Coordinates of C-alpha atoms in Angstrom, one line a residue:
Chain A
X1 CA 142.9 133.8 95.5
X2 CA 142.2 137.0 97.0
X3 CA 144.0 138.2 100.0
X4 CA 144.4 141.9 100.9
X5 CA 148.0 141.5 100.8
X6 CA 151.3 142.9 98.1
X7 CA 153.1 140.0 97.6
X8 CA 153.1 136.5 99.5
X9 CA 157.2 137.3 100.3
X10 CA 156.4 140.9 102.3
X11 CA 153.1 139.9 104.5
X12 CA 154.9 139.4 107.6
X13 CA 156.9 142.4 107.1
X14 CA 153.7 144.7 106.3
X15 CA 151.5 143.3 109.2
X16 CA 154.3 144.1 111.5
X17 CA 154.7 147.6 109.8
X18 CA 151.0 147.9 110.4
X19 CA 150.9 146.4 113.7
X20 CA 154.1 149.1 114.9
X21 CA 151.5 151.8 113.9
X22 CA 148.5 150.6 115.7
X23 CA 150.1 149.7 118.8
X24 CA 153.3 152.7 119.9
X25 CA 152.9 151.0 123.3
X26 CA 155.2 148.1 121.2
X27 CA 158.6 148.0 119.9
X28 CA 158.3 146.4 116.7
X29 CA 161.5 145.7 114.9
X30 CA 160.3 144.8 111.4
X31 CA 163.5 144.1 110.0
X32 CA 164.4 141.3 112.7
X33 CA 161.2 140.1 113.8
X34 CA 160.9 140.9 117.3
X35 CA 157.9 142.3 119.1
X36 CA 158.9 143.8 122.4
X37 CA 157.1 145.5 125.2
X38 CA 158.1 149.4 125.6
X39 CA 159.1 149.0 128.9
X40 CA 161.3 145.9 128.6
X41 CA 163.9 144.9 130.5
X42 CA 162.0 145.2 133.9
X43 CA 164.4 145.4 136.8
X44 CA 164.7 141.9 138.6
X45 CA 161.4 140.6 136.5
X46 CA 161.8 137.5 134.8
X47 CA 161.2 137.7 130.9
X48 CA 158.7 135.8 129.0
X49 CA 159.6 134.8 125.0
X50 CA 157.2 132.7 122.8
X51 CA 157.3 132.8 119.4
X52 CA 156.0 130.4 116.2
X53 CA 154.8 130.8 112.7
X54 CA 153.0 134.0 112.1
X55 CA 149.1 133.5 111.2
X56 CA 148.0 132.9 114.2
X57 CA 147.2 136.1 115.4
X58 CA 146.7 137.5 118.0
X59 CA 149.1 135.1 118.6
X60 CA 151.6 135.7 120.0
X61 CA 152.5 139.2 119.3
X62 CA 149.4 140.3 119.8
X63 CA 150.0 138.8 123.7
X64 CA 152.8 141.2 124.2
X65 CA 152.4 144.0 127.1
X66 CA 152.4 144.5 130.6
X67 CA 151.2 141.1 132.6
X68 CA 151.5 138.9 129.6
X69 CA 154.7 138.6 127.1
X70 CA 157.7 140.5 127.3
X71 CA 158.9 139.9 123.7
X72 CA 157.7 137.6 120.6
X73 CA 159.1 136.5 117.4
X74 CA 156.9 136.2 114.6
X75 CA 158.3 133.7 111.5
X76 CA 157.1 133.7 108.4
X77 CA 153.5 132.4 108.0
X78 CA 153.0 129.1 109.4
X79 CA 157.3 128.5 109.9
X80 CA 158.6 128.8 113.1
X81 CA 161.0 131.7 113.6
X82 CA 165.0 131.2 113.5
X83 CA 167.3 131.1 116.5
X84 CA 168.3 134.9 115.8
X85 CA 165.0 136.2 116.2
X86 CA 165.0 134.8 119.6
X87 CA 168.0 135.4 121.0
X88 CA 167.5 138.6 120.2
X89 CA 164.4 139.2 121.8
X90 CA 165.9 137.0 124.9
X91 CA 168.5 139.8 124.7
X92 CA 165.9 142.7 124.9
X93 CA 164.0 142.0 127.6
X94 CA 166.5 139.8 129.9
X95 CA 167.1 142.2 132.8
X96 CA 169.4 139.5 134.7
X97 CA 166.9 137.5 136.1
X98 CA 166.4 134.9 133.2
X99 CA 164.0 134.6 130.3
X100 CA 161.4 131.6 130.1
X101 CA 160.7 131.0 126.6
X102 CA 157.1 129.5 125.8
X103 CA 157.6 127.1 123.2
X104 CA 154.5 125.1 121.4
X105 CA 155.5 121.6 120.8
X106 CA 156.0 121.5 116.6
X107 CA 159.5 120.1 115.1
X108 CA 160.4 123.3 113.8
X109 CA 159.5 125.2 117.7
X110 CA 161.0 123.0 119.1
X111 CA 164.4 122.8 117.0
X112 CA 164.8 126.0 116.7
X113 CA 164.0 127.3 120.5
X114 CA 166.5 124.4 121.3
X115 CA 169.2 125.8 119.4
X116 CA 168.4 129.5 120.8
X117 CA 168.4 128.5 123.9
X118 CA 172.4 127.3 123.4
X119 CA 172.9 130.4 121.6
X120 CA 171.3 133.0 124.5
X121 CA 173.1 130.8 127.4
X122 CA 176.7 131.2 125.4
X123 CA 175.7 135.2 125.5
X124 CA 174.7 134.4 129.4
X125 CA 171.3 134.9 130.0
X126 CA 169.6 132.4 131.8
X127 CA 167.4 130.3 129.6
X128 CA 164.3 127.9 131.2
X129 CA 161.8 126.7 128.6
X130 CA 158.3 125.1 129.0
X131 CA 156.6 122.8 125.9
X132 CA 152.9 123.2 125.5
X133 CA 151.1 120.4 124.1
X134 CA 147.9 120.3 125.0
X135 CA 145.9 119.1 122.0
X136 CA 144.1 115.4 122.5
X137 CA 143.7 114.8 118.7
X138 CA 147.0 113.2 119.0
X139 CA 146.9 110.6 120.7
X140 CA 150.3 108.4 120.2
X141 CA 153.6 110.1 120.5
X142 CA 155.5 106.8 119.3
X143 CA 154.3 107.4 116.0
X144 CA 153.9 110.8 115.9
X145 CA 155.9 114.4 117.1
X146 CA 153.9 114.2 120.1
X147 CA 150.8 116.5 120.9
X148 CA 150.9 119.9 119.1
X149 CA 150.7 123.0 121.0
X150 CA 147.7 125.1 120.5
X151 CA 145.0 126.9 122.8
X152 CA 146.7 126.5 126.1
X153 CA 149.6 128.6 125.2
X154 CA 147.0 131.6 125.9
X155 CA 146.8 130.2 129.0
X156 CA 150.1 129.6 129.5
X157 CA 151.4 132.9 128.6
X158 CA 149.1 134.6 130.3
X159 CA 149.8 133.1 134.1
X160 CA 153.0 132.9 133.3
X161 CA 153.4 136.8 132.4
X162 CA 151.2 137.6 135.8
X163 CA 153.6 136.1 137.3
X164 CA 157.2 137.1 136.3
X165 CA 155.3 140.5 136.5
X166 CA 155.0 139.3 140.1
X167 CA 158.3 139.5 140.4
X168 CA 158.1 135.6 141.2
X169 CA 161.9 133.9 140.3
X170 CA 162.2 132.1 136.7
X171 CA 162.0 128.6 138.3
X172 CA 158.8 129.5 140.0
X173 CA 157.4 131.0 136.7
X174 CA 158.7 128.1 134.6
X175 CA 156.8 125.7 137.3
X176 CA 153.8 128.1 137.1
X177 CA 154.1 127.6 133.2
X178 CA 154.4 123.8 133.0
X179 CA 151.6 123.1 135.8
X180 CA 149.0 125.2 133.6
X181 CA 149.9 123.1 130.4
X182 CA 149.8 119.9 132.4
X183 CA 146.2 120.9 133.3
X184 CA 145.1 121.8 130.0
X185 CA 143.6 120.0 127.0
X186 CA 142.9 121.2 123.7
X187 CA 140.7 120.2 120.7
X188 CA 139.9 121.9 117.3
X189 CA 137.5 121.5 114.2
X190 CA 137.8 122.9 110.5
X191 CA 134.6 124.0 108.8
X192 CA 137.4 124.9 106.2
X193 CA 140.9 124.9 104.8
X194 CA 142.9 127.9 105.1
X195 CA 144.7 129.3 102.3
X196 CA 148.6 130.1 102.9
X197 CA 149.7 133.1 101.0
X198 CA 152.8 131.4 100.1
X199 CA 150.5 128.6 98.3
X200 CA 147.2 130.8 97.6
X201 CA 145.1 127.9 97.3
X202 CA 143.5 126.1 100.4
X203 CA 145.9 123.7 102.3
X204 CA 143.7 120.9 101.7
X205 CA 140.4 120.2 99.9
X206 CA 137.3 119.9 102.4
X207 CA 134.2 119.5 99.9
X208 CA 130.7 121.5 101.4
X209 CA 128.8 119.5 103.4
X210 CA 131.8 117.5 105.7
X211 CA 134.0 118.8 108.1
X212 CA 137.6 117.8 110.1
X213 CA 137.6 116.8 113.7
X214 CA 140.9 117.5 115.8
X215 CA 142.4 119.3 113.6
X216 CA 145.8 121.6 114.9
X217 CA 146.3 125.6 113.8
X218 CA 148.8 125.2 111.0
X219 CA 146.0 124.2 107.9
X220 CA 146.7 120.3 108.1
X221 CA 144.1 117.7 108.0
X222 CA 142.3 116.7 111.1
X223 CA 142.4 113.2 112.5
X224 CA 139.0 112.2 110.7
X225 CA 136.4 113.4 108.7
X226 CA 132.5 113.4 109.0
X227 CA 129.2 114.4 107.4
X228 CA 128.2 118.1 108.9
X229 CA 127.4 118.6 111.9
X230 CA 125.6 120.3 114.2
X231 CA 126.9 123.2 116.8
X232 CA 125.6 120.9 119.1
X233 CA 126.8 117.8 118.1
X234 CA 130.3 119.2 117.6
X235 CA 130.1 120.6 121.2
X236 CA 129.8 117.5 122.3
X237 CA 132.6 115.8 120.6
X238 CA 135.0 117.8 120.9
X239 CA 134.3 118.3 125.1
X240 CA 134.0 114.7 125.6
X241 CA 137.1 114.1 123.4
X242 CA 138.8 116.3 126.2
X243 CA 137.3 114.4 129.3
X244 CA 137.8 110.9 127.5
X245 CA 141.8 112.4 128.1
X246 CA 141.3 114.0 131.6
X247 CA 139.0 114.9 134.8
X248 CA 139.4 117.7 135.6
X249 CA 138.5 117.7 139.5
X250 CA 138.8 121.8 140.0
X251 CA 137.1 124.0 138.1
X252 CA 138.3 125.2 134.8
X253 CA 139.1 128.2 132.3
X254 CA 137.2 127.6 129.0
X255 CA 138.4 129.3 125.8
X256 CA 135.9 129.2 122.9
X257 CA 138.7 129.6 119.9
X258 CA 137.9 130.7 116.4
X259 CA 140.5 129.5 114.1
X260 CA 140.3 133.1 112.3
X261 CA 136.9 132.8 109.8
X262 CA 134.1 131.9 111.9
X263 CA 132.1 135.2 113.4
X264 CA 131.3 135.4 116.7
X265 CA 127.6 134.8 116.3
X266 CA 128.5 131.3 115.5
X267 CA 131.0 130.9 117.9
X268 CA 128.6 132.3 120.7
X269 CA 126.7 130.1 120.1
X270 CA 128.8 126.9 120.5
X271 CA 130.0 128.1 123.5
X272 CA 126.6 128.0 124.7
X273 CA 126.8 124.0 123.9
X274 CA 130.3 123.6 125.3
X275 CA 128.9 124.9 128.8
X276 CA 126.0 122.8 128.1
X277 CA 128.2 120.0 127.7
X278 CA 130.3 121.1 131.4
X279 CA 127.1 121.3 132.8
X280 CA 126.2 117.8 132.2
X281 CA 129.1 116.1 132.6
X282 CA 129.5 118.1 136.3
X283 CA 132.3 120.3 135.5
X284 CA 132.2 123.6 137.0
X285 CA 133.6 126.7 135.1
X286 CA 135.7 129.7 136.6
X287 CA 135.7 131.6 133.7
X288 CA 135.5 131.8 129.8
X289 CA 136.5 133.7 127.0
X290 CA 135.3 133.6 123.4
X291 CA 137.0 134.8 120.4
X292 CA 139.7 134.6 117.8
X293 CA 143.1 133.6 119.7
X294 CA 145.3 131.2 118.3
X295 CA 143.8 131.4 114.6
X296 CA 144.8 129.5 111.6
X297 CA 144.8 132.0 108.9
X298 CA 141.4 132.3 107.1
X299 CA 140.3 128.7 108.3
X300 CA 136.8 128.1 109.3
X301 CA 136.2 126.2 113.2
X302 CA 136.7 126.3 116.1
X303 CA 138.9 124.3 119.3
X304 CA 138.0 124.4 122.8
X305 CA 140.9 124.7 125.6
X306 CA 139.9 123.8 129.2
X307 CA 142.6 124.2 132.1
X308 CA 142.0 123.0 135.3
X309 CA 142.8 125.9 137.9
X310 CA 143.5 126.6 141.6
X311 CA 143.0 129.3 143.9
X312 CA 146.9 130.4 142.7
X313 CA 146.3 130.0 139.4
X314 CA 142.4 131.7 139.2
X315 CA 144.1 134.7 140.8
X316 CA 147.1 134.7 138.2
X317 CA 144.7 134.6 135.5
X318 CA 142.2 137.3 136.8
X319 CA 145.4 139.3 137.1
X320 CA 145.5 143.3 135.2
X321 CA 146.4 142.2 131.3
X322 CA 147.5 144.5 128.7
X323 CA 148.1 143.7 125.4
X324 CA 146.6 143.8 121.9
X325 CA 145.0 140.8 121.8
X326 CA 143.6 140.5 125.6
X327 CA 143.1 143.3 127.7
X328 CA 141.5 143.4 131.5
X329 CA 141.8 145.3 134.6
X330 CA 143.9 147.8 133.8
Chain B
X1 CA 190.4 115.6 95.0
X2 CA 186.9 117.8 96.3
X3 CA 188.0 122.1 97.0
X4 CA 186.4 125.0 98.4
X5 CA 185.0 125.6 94.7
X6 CA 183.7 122.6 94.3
X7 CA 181.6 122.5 97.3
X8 CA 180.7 126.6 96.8
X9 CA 179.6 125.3 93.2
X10 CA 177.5 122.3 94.9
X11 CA 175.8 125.2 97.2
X12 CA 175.0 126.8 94.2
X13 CA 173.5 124.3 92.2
X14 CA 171.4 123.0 95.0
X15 CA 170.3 126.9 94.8
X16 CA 169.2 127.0 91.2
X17 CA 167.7 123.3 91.8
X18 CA 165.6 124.5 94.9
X19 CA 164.5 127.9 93.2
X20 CA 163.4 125.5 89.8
X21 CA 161.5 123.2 92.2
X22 CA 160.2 125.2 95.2
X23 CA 156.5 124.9 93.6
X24 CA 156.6 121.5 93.5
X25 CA 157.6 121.0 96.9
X26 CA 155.6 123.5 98.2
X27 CA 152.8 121.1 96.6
X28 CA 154.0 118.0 97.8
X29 CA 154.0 119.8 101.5
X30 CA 150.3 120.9 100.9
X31 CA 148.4 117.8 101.5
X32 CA 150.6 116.5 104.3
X33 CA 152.6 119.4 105.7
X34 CA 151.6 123.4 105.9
X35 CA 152.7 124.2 102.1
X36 CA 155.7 126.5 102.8
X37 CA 158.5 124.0 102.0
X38 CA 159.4 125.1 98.7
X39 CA 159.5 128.6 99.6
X40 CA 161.3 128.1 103.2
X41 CA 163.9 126.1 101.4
X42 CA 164.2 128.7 98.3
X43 CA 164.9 131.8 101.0
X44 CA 167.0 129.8 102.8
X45 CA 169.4 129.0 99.7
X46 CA 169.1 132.3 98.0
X47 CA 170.9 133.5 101.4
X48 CA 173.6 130.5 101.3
X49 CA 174.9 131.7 98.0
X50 CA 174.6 135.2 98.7
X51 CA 176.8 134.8 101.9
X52 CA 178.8 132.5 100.0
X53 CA 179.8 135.0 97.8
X54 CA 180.3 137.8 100.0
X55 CA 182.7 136.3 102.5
X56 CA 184.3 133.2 100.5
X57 CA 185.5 130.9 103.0
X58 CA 188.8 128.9 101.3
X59 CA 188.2 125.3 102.9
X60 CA 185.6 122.8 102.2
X61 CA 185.0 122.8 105.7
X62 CA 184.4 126.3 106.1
X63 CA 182.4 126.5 102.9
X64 CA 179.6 123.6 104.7
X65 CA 179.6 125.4 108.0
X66 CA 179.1 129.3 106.7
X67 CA 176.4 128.0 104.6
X68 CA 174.8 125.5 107.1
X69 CA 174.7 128.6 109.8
X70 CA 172.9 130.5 107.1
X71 CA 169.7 128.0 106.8
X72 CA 170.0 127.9 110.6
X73 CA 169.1 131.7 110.4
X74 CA 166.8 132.0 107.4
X75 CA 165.2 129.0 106.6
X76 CA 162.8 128.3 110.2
X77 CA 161.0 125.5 110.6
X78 CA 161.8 122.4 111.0
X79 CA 164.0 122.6 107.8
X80 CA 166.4 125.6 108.9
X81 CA 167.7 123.6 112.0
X82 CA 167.7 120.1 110.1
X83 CA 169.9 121.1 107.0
X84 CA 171.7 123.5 108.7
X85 CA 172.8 121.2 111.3
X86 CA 173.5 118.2 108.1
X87 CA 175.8 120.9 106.6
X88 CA 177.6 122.3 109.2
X89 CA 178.2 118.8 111.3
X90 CA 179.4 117.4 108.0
X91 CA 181.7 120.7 107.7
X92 CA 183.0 120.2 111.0
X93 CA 184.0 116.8 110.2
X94 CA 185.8 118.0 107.3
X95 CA 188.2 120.4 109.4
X96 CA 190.4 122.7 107.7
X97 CA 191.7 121.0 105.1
X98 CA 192.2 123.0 101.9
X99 CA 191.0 119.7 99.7
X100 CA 189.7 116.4 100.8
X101 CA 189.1 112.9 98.6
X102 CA 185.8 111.6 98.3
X103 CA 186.1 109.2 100.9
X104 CA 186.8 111.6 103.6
X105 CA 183.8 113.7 102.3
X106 CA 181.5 110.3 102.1
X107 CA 182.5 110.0 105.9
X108 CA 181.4 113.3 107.0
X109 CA 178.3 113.4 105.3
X110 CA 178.1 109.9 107.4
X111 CA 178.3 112.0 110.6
X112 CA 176.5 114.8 109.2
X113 CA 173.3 112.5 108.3
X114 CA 173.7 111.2 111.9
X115 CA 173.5 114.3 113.2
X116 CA 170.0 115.4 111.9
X117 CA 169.0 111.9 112.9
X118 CA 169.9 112.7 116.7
X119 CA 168.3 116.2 116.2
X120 CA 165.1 115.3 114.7
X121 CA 164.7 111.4 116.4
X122 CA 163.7 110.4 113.1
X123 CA 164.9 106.9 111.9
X124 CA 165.0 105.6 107.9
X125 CA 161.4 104.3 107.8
X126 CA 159.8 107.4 109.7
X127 CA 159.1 109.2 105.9
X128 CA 161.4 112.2 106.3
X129 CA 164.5 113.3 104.8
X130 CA 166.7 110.4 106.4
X131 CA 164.9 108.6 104.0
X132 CA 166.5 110.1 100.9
X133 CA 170.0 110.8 103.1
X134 CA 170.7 107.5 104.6
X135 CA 171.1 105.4 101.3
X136 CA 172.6 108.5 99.5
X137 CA 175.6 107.8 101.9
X138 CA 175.9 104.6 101.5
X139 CA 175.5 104.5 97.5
X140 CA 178.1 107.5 97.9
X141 CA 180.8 105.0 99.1
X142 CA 180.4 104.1 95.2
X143 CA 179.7 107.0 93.3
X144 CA 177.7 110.7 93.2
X145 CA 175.9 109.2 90.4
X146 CA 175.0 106.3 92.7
X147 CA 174.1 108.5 95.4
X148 CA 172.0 110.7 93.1
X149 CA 169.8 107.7 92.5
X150 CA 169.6 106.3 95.9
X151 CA 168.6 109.2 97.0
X152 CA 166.0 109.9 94.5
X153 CA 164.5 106.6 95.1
X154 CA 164.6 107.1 98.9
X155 CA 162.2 109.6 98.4
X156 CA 160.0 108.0 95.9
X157 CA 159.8 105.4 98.7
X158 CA 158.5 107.2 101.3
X159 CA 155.4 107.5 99.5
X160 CA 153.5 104.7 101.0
X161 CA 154.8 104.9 104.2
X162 CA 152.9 106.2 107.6
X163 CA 154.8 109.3 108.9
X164 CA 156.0 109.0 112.4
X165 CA 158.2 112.7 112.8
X166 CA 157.2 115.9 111.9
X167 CA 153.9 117.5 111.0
X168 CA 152.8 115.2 108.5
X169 CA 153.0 112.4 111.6
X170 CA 150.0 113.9 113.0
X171 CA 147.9 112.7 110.0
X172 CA 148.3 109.6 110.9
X173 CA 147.5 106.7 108.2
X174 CA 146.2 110.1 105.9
X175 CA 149.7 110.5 105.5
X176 CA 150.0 107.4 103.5
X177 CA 149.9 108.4 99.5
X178 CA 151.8 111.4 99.4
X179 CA 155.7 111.8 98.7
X180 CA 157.8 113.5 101.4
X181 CA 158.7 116.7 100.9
X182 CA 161.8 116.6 103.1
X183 CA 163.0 113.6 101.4
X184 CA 162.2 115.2 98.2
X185 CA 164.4 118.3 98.9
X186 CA 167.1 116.2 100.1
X187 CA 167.2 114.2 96.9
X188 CA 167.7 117.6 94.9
X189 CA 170.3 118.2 97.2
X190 CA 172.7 115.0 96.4
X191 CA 171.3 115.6 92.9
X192 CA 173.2 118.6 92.6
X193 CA 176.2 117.4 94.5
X194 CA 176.5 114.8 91.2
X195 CA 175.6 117.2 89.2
X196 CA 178.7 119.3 90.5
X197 CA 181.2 116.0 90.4
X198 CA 179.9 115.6 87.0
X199 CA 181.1 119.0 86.1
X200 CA 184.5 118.5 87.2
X201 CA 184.8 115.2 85.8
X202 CA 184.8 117.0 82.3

């Protein structure tokens, strides 16, 4: 293994240490987890908590500032953070109005925002929650959790945040948040395992020459595996394994996600092939961003989010950003 | 008759067995799961005792529910919220009684199990820790030793089943093959808790 780290038990702690020093617009408190936005609570504004296992980054720290997040907890790599984490950051930025946390649907998310949301509401902040699961690869939530959470939480968290900076009430912004995963769909491909620091060996063993289809952000297995393909080819089955799921009948925000190995040469140029793939199969595009979001460690790949948008939620989403991780007119 | 002690002294054997096998679980979470288990579940324990020690709650009860709040808030995951809810639910039950037989205990770890079953929807069958925990109970109505080796065969059992909960569900028929880490951990749990009843017996 080598990782530019200390020890597997302190990387969280250093990259938030490291991450405080970079960014002074932040308040990073290392010692409880909880990334908040300098300017947090905002007067009658709605606040906005996500939070999940840290290697994901710029997820979802990095999505902190004005028009996006007002506060996120970071766990420990790949493990969702604890109900304390949360409640504190619910506390930090909950200026009476309510908080909205953004939670991604995995067991341990889910369990644990579940049991912070009791925890903040006993303390009296008003607690709404939305579940993002937006990724086809699973396809049959009797036998399984249920559809992990993955690219649209960008999405999510970004309309969301334009619009509690809006000033728009917590049941509009949680309505806001739920229609924009509703109208997304995810799907993701591993060129490689990642390698956890905790483990320092890759997560699972993908020999040269195959790769994983519909795989989620958290080094697992996919949902099959194949011979190699090409850009192409893999353009094509992952968009079609989204519009197999739904038709999307506005147009839609395409993110081109790299799960945190893949350079953006290569991931250029797959994007080139998803719009290809749009363009054939008649679906218009409003806009698209490329680049490492919701990463999975050191893994190889890519996924591809699409979310169907409206004139309401185009203009939410063109809205001034200002954070780490995605920054635009402002 | 069971005391505070002996369920402080079951905490901290379940430590010392954790901290012995994190690497193996850890491994058995790598194929199917995100490889963190052993050391969520080491972190986790390392802070039960810790607390344990510092504020020494006097009542079995007590003892289950200080150190179920503690996983809660250190262990994260899907593993925090499900042990620390199997402890402290089983504490609850217990009340305040300064000593309790085993039966008593055998029926709170009853409601206890139940508990993580509502929490996490999983049913025996769905390869997860119920696997281990729910014929544990049962062969507890007998003896730990029982217990010890029902759960210890629940886990070995989940082995060629299909997961349906958790993160290893999403692999689908890949998931067949591979022990449960959840079960796994939950055997070394009711291991220690015979180990501990052995002690005493002595």
């Amino acid at each position: 293994m080598r990782m530019l780290i200390n020890v597997a038990e302190t990387v969280v702690a250093d990259a938030l240490r490291g991450m405080a020093a970079a960014h002074p617009e932040l308040t990073v408190d290392v010692e409880n987890r909880v990334i908040v936005r300098r300017d947090a609570p905002l007067a009658g504004k709605v606040g906005l908590v996500s939070g999940g296992g840290s290697g994901h980054e710029p997820l979802h720290g990095g999505f902190v500032g004005p028009g996006m997040l007002s506060a996120a907890c970071p766990g420990e790599v790949f493990t969702s953070p604890v109900p304390d984490q949360m409640v504190r950051a619910a506390a930090a930025v909950d200026s009476g109005a309510g908080v909205l946390f953004i939670v991604k649907n995995y067991t341990g998310d889910v369990l644990n925002f579940d049991m912070a949301a009791e925890l903040a509401e006993d303390e009296g902040i008003q607690i709404a929650k939305v579940l993002v699961n937006d990724d086809v690869a699973v396809t049959d939530s009797l036998y399984t959790a249920g559809r992990r959470g993955t690219g649209a939480t960008l999405f999510v968290e970004k309309i969301a945040g334009a619009a509690a900076d809006e000033g728009a009430p917590l049941e509009r912004v949680q309505a806001l948040a739920r229609q924009v995963n509703e109208n997304s769909r995810s799907f993701g491909v591993a060129l490689s395992a990642c390698t956890t620091p905790a483990k320092g060996s890759p997560t699972f063993d993908l020999p040269p020459g195959e790769l994983e289809l519909g795989v989620g952000i958290h080094g697992e297995p996919g949902r099959e595996r194949r011979a190699m393909m090409t850009s192409r080819e893999i353009a094509d089955f992952s968009v079609h394994a989204i519009l197999d799921d739904f038709t999307p009948r506005n147009p839609v925000l395409v993110l081109v996600n790299g799960m945190g190995a893949t350079p953006l040469l290569e991931l250029y140029g797959f994007n080139a092939e998803v719009q290809r793939v749009l363009t054939e199969r008649g679906v218009p595009v409003a806009r698209t961003l490329v680049g490492n979001y919701v990463t999975s460690l050191d893994m190889a790949g890519a996924s591809v989010t699409l979310c169907q948008v409206d004139e309401e939620l185009l203009r939410l989403w063109d809205a001034p950003v200002s954070t780490p991780g995605l920054r635009w007119g402002m | 008759m069971l005391d505070a002690d002996f369920f402080r002294r079951w905490m901290t054997a379940t430590a010392a067995s954790v901290d012995r096998e994190a690497e193996r679980l850890t491994d058995l979470d790598s194929p199917i799961g995100d490889a963190d288990h052993g050391s969520n579940m080491q972190r986790g324990f390392i802070a039960v005792v810790a607390t344990l020690e510092k504020e020494a709650p006097d009542t079995p009860g007590a003892v289950l529910m200080l150190a179920g709040r503690q996983l809660i808030s250190t262990v994260g995951g899907a593993s925090g919220p499900l042990y620390g809810t199997l402890l402290r639910r089983t504490g609850k039950e217990l009340g305040d009684a300064a000593e309790v037989d085993e039966a008593q205990f055998t029926d709170a770890l009853r409601t206890g199990v139940d508990a993580v079953m509502t929490l996490g929807g999983a049913a025996p069958g769905d390869k997860t820790m119920i696997d281990a925990l729910v014929p544990a109970v049962d062969a507890l109505e007998d003896s730990f030793t029982a217990a010890r080796a029902a759960a210890e065969e629940g886990a070995l059992a989940t082995t060629p089943l299909q997961a349906r909960k958790g993160r290893a569900s999403y692999l689908g028929e890949r998931s067949i093959g591979h022990q449960d880490p959840g079960a796994t951990s939950s055997a070394l749990l009711i291991a220690a808790l015979a180990e501990t009843a052995g002690e005493s017996d002595e």
